[in-house]
Tab-separated table of C-alpha atoms in Angstrom:
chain	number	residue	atom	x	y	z
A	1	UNK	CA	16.321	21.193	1.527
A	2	UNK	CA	18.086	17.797	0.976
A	3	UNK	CA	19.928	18.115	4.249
A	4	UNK	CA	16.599	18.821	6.022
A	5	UNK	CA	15.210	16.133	4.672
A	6	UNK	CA	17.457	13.558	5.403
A	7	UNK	CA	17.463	14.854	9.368
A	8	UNK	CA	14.193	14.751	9.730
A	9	UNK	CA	14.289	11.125	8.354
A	10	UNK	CA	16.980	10.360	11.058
A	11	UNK	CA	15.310	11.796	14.091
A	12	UNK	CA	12.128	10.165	12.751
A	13	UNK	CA	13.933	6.631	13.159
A	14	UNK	CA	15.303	7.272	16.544
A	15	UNK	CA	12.061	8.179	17.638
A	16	UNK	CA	10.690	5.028	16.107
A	17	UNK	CA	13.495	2.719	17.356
A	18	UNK	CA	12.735	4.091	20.734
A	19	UNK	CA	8.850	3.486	20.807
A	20	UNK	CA	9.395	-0.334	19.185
A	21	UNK	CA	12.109	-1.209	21.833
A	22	UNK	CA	9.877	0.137	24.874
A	23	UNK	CA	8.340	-2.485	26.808
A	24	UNK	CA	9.212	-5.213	23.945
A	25	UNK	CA	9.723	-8.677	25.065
A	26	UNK	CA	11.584	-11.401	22.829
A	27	UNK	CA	8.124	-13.316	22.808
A	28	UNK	CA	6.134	-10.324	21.534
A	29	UNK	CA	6.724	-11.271	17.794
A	30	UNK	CA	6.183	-15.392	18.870
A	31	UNK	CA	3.152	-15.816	20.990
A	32	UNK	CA	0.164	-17.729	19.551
A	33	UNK	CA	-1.217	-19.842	16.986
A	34	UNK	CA	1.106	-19.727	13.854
A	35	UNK	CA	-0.439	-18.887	11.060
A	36	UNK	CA	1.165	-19.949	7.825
A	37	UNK	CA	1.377	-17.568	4.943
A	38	UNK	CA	0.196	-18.940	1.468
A	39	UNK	CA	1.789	-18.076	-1.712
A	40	UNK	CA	-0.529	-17.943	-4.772
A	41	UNK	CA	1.124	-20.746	-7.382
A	42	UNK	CA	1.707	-18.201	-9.975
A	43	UNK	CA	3.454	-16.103	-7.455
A	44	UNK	CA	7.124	-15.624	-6.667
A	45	UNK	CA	8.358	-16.383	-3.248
A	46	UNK	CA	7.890	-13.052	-1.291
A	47	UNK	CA	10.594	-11.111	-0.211
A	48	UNK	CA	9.372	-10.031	3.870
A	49	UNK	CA	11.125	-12.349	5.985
A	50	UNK	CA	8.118	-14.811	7.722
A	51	UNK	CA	11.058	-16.007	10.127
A	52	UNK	CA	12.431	-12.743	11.559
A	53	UNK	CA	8.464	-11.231	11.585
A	54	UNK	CA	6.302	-14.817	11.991
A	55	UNK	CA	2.365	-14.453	11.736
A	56	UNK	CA	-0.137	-15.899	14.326
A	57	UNK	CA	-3.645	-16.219	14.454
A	58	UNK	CA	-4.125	-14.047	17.132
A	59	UNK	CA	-1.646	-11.388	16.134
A	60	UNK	CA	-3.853	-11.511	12.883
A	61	UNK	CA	-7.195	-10.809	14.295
A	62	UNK	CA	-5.683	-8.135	16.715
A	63	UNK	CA	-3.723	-6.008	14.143
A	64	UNK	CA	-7.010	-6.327	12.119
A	65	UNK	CA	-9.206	-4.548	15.196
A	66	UNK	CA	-6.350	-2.249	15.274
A	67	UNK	CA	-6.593	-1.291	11.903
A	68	UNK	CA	-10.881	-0.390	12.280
A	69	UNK	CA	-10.102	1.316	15.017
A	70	UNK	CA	-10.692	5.113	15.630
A	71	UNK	CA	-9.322	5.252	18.365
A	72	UNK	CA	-5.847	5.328	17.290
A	73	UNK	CA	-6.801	8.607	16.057
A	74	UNK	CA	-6.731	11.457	18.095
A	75	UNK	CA	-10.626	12.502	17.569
A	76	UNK	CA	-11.933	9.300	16.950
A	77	UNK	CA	-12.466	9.896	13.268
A	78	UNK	CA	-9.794	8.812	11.231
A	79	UNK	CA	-8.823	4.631	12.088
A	80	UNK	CA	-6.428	3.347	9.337
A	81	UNK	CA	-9.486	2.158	7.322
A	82	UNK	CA	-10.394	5.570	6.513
A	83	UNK	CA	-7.846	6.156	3.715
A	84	UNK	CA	-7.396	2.162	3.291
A	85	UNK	CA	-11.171	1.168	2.350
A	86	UNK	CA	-11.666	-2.474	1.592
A	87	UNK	CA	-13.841	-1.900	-1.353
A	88	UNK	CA	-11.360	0.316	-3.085
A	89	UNK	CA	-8.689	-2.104	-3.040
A	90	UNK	CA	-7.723	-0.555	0.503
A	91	UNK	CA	-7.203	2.865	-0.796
A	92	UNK	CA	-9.300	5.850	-0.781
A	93	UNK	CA	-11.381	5.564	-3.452
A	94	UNK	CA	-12.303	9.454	-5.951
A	95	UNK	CA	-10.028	11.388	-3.727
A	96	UNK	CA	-6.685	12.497	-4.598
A	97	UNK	CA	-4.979	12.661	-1.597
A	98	UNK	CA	-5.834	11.289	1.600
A	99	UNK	CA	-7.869	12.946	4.377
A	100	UNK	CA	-6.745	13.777	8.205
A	101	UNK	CA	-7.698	15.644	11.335
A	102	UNK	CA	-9.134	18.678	11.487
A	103	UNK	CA	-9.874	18.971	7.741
A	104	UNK	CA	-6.288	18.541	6.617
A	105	UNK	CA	-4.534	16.664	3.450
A	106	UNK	CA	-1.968	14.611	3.482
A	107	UNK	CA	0.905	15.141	0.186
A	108	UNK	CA	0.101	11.956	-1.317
A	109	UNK	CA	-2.502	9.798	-2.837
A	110	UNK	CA	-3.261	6.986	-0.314
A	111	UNK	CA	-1.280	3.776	-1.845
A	112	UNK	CA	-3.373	0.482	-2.196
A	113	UNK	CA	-2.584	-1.772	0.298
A	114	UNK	CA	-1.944	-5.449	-1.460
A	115	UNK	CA	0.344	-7.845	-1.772
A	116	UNK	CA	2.659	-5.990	0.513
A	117	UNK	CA	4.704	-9.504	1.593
A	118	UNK	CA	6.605	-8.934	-1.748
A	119	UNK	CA	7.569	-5.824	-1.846
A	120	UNK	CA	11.103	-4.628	0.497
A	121	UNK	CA	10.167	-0.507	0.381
A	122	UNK	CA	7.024	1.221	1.096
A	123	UNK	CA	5.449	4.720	0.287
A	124	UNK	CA	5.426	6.328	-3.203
A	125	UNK	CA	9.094	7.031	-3.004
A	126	UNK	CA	10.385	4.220	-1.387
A	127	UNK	CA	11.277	5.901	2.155
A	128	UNK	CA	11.027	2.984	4.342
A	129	UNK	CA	11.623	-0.745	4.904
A	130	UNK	CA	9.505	-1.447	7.920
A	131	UNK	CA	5.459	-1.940	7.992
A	132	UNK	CA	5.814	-0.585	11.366
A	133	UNK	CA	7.233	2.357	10.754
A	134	UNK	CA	4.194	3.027	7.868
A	135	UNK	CA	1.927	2.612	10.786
A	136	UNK	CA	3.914	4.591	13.427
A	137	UNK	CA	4.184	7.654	10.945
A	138	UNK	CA	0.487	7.529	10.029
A	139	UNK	CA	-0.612	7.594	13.696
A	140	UNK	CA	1.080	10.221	14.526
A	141	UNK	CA	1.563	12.110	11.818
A	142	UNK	CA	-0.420	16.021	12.067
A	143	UNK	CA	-2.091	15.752	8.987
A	144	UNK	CA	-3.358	12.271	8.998
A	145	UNK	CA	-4.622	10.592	12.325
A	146	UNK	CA	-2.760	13.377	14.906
A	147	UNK	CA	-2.219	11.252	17.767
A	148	UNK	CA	0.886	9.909	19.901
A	149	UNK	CA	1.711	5.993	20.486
A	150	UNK	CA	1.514	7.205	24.333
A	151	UNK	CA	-2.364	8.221	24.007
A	152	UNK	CA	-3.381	5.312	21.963
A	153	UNK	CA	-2.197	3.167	25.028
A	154	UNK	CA	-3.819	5.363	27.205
A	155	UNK	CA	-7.522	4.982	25.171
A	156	UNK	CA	-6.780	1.201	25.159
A	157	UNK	CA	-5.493	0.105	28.092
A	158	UNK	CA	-8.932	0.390	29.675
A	159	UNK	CA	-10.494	-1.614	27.425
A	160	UNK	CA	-11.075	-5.318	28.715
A	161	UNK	CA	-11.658	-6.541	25.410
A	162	UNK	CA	-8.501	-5.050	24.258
A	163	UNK	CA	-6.528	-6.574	26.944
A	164	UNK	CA	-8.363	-9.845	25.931
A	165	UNK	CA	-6.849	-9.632	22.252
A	166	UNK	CA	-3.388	-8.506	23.759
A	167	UNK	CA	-2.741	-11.434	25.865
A	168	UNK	CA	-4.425	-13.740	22.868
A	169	UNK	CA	-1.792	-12.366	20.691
A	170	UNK	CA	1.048	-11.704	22.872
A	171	UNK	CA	1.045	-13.904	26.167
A	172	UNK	CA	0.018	-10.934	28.968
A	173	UNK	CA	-2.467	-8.681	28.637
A	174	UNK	CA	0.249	-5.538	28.680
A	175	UNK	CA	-1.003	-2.665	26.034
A	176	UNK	CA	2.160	-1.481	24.510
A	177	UNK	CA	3.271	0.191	21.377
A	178	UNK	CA	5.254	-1.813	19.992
A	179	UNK	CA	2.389	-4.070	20.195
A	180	UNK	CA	0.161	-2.666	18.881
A	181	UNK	CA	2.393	-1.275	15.628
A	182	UNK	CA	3.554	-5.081	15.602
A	183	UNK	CA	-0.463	-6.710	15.025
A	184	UNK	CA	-1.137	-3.961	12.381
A	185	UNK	CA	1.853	-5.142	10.863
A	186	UNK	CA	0.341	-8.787	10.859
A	187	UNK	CA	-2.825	-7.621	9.672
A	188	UNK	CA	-1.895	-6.227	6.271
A	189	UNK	CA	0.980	-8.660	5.365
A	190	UNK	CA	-1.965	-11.721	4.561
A	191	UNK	CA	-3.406	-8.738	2.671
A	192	UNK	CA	-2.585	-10.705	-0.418
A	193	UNK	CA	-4.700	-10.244	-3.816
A	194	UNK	CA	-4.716	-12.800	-6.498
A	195	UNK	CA	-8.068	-14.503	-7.608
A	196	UNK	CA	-8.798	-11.828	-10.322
A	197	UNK	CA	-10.154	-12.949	-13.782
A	198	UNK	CA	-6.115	-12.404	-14.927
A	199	UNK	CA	-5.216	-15.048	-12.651
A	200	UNK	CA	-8.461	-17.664	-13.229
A	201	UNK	CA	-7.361	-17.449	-16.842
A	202	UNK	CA	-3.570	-18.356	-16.117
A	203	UNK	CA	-4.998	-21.595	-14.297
A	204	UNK	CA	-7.297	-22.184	-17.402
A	205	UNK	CA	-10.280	-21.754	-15.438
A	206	UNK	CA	-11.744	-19.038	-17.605
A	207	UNK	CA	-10.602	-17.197	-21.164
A	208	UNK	CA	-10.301	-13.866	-22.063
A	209	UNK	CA	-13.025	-12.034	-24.229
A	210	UNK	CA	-11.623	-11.041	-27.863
A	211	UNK	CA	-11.580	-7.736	-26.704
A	212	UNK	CA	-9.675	-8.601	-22.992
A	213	UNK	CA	-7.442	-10.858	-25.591
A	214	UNK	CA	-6.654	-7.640	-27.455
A	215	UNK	CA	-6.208	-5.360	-25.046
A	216	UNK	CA	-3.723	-8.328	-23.152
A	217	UNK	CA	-1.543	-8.103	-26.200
A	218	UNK	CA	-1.038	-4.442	-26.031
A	219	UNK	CA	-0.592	-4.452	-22.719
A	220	UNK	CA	2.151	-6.833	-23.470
A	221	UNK	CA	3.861	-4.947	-26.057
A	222	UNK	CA	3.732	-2.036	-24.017
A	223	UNK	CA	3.621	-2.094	-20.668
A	224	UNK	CA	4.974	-5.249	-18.974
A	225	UNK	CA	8.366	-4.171	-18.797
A	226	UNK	CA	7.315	-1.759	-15.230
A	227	UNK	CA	3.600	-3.432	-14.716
A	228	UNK	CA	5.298	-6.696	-14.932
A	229	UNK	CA	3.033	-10.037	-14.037
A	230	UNK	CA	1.629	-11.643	-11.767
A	231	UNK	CA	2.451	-8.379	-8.953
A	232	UNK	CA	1.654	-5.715	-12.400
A	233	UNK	CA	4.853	-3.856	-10.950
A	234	UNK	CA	8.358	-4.246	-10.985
A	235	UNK	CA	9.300	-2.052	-7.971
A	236	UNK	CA	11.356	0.247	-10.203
A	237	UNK	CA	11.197	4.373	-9.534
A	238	UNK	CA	10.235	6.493	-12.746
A	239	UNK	CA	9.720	9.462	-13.975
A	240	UNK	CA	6.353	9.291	-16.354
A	241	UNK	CA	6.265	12.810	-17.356
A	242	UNK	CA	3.810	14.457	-14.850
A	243	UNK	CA	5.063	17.972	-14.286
A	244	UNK	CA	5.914	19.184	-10.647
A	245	UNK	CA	2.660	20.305	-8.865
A	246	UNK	CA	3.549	23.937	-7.619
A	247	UNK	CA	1.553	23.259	-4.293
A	248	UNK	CA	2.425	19.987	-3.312
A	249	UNK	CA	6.451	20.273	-4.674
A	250	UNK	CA	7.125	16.656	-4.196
A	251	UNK	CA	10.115	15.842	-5.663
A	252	UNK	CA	9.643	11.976	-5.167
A	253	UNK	CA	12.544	9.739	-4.767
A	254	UNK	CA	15.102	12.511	-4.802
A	255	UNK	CA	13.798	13.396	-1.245
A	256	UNK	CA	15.027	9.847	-0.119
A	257	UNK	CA	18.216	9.835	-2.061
A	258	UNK	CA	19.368	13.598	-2.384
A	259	UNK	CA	20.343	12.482	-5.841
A	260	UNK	CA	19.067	14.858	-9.112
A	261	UNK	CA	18.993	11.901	-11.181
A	262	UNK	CA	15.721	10.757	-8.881
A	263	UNK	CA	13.865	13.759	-9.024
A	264	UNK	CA	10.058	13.425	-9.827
A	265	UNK	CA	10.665	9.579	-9.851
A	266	UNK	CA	7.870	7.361	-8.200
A	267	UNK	CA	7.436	3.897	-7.424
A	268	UNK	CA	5.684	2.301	-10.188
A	269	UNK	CA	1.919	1.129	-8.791
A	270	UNK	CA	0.492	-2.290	-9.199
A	271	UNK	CA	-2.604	-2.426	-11.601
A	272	UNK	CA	-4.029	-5.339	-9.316
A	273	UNK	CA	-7.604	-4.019	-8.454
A	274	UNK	CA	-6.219	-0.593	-10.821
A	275	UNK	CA	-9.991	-0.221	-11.884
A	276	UNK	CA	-11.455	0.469	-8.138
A	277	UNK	CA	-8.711	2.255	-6.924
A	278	UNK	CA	-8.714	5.491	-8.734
A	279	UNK	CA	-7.708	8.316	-8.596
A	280	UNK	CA	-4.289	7.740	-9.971
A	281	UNK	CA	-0.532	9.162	-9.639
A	282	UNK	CA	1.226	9.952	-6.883
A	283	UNK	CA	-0.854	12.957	-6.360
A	284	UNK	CA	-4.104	11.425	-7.527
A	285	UNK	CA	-4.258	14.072	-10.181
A	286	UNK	CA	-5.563	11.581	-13.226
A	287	UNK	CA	-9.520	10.532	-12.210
A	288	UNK	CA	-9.757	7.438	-14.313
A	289	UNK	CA	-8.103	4.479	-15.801
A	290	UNK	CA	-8.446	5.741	-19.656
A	291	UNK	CA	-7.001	9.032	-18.337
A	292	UNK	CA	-4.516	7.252	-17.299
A	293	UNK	CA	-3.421	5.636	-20.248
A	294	UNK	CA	-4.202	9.038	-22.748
A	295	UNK	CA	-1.800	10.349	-20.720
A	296	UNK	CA	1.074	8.124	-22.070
A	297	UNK	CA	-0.554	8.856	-25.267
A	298	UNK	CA	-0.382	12.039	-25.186
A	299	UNK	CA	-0.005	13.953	-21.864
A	300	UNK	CA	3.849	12.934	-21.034
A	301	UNK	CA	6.501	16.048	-20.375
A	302	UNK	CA	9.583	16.036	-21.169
A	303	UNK	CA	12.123	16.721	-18.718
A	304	UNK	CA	15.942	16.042	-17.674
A	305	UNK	CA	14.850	12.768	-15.402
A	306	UNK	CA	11.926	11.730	-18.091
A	307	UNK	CA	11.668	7.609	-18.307
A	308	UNK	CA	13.285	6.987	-21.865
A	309	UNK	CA	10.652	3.864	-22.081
A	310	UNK	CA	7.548	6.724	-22.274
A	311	UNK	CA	9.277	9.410	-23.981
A	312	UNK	CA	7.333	8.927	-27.473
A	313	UNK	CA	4.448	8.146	-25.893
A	314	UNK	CA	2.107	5.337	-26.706
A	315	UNK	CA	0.384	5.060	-30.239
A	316	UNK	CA	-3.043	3.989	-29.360
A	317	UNK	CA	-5.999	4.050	-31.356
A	318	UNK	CA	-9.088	5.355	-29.075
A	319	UNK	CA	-10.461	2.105	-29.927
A	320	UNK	CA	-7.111	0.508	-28.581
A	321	UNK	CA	-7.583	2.252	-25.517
A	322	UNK	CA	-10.857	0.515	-24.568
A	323	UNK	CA	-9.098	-2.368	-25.021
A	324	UNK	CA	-6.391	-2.001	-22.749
A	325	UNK	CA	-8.882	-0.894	-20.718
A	326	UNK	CA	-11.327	-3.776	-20.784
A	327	UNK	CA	-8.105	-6.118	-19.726
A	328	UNK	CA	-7.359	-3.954	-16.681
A	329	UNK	CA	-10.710	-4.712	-15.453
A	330	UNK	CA	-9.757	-8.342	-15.457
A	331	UNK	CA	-7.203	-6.983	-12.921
A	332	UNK	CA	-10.296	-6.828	-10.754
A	333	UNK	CA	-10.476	-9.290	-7.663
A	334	UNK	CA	-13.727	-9.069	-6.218
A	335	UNK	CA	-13.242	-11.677	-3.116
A	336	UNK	CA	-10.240	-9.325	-2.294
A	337	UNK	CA	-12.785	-6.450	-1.847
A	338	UNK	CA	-15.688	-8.118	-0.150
A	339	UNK	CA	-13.269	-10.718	1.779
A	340	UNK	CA	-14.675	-10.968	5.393
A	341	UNK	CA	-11.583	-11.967	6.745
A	342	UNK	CA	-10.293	-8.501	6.029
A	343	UNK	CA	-13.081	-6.638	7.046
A	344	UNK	CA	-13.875	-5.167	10.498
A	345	UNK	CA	-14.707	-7.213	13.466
């Protein structure tokens, strides 16, 4: 199965290399208005390179159309949006995996799309470097929007507004794939989230409630070590004791690696916006934030691969749990979800 794996990973990069190398010009990537990217004060300096992949206005507004659009869908139906909702933190908010053509599921639970400049691998498990590839695999994936990079030109190519945004964004009016995987790419890297209560209180603009203030502290005995400030992850895989699901068997980040030691392990989530984007887990098999954390009270399995730092589970009163609750709420950033600028045109 490992060996399988890993080939179909390989033949899904040549095929990928190939569509971002046809009709590419050196200026595709350069063209336009630059747009500077703006690191929150509290932040770290992010970790996607700006100077190999620099962001323009146009680019911007034309990966953003792109990522509203249905047509990059085979029927219509299914534009990026659909799993990445703006008011659920750009997931897909009380389902547990994400929807496709023709009534299909995907493996996985749709990952919130935020703060993406930081992070240097993508997915649940880790399986890619490259924002274009995400895109490339979505599109034309069977379960998810079903459609090729040659029919999406096809739909677009006609379109005179289109052609408008394309030669905006990339000098010419040409429709192209690599294009068009190149403006979605744009799009969600200024997808950054960080105006949240959490943060308005680290600038001393507001204070916690005694019960935020309690449930902060517990937090920070507890879980800052993988949800580490101000990103609420550390980028670390881990096991947290949720058994294999017999129908899905997704082994995690042993699929990438082929390595034992990996299996069952998952990228550990950001909490930023954690109270809008349920469901939880890879799988999406926990409905709700207090869920969630009952289940390092209580719900953890042991097994072979098992984190060591959730082994004993967490000793939480019920009342300590509406606590650490009430603080993940100030996790929350509304003007992320309601943000115009990411919204559809």
């Amino acid at each position: 199965m490992k060996s399988v794996v890993v080939l179909l990973a390989l033949a899904g990069s040549v095929v990928l290399s190939s569509v971002l190398l046809n009709s590419c010009k050196k200026n595709d990537r350069f063209y336009g208005t630059p747009l500077p990217f703006e690191v929150p004060p509290h932040f770290p300096q992010p970790a996607y390179s700006f100077s190999d992949h620099p962001l323009t206005k146009e680019g911007v507004e034309l990966g953003r159309k792109l990522f509203y659009e249905g047509r990059l869908s085979i029927d219509g139906n299914f534009p990026c949006a659909s799993c990445h909702q703006q008011a659920a933190g750009f997931t897909l908010q009380d389902h547990d995996l994400g929807h496709g053509y023709n009534g299909s599921h995907t493996r996985r639970n749709p990952t919130a799309l935020a703060n993406l400049a930081w992070f240097t691998e993508y997915y649940h498990d880790g399986s890619t470097k490259s924002l274009e590839k995400i895109s490339y695999d979505h599109i034309t994936s069977p379960t998810e929007m079903a459609e090729t990079m040659e029919g999406v030109v096809a739909k677009l190519l006609p379109d005179t507004a289109y052609r408008r945004l394309f030669a905006a964004a990339f000098g010419d009016s040409r429709v192209t794939s690599n294009r068009i995987l190149t403006s979605l790419s744009q799009f969600v890297i200024t997808l950054v989230t960080s105006n949240a209560k959490f943060d308005r209180v680290q600038r001393n603009e507001e204070a916690f409630t005694a019960q935020e203030q309690r449930g902060y502290t517990l937090f920070s005995a507890n879980c800052v070590s993988c949800h580490t400030p101000p990103l609420f992850t550390n980028f670390s895989y881990r096991n947290i004791g949720l058994p294999l699901n017999p129908f899905l068997n997704d082994f995690g980040r042993m699929e990438v690696t082929g390595k034992k030691a990996d299996s069952l392990k998952f990228r550990v989530p950001s909490l930023r916006n954690v109270s809008v984007t349920g469901t939880y887990a890879h799988d999406g098999r926990i409905i709700s934030v207090k869920s969630m954390i009952n289940h390092y009270r209580s719900g953890v399995k042991q097994g072979p691969t098992l984190d060591p730092l959730v082994a004993g589970g967490l000793s939480l009163t019920n009342a300590q749990v509406d606590d650490v609750a009430a603080f993940l709420k100030t996790l929350t950033d509304s003007s992320y979800l309601t943000n115009p600028r990411f919204g559809p045109l």
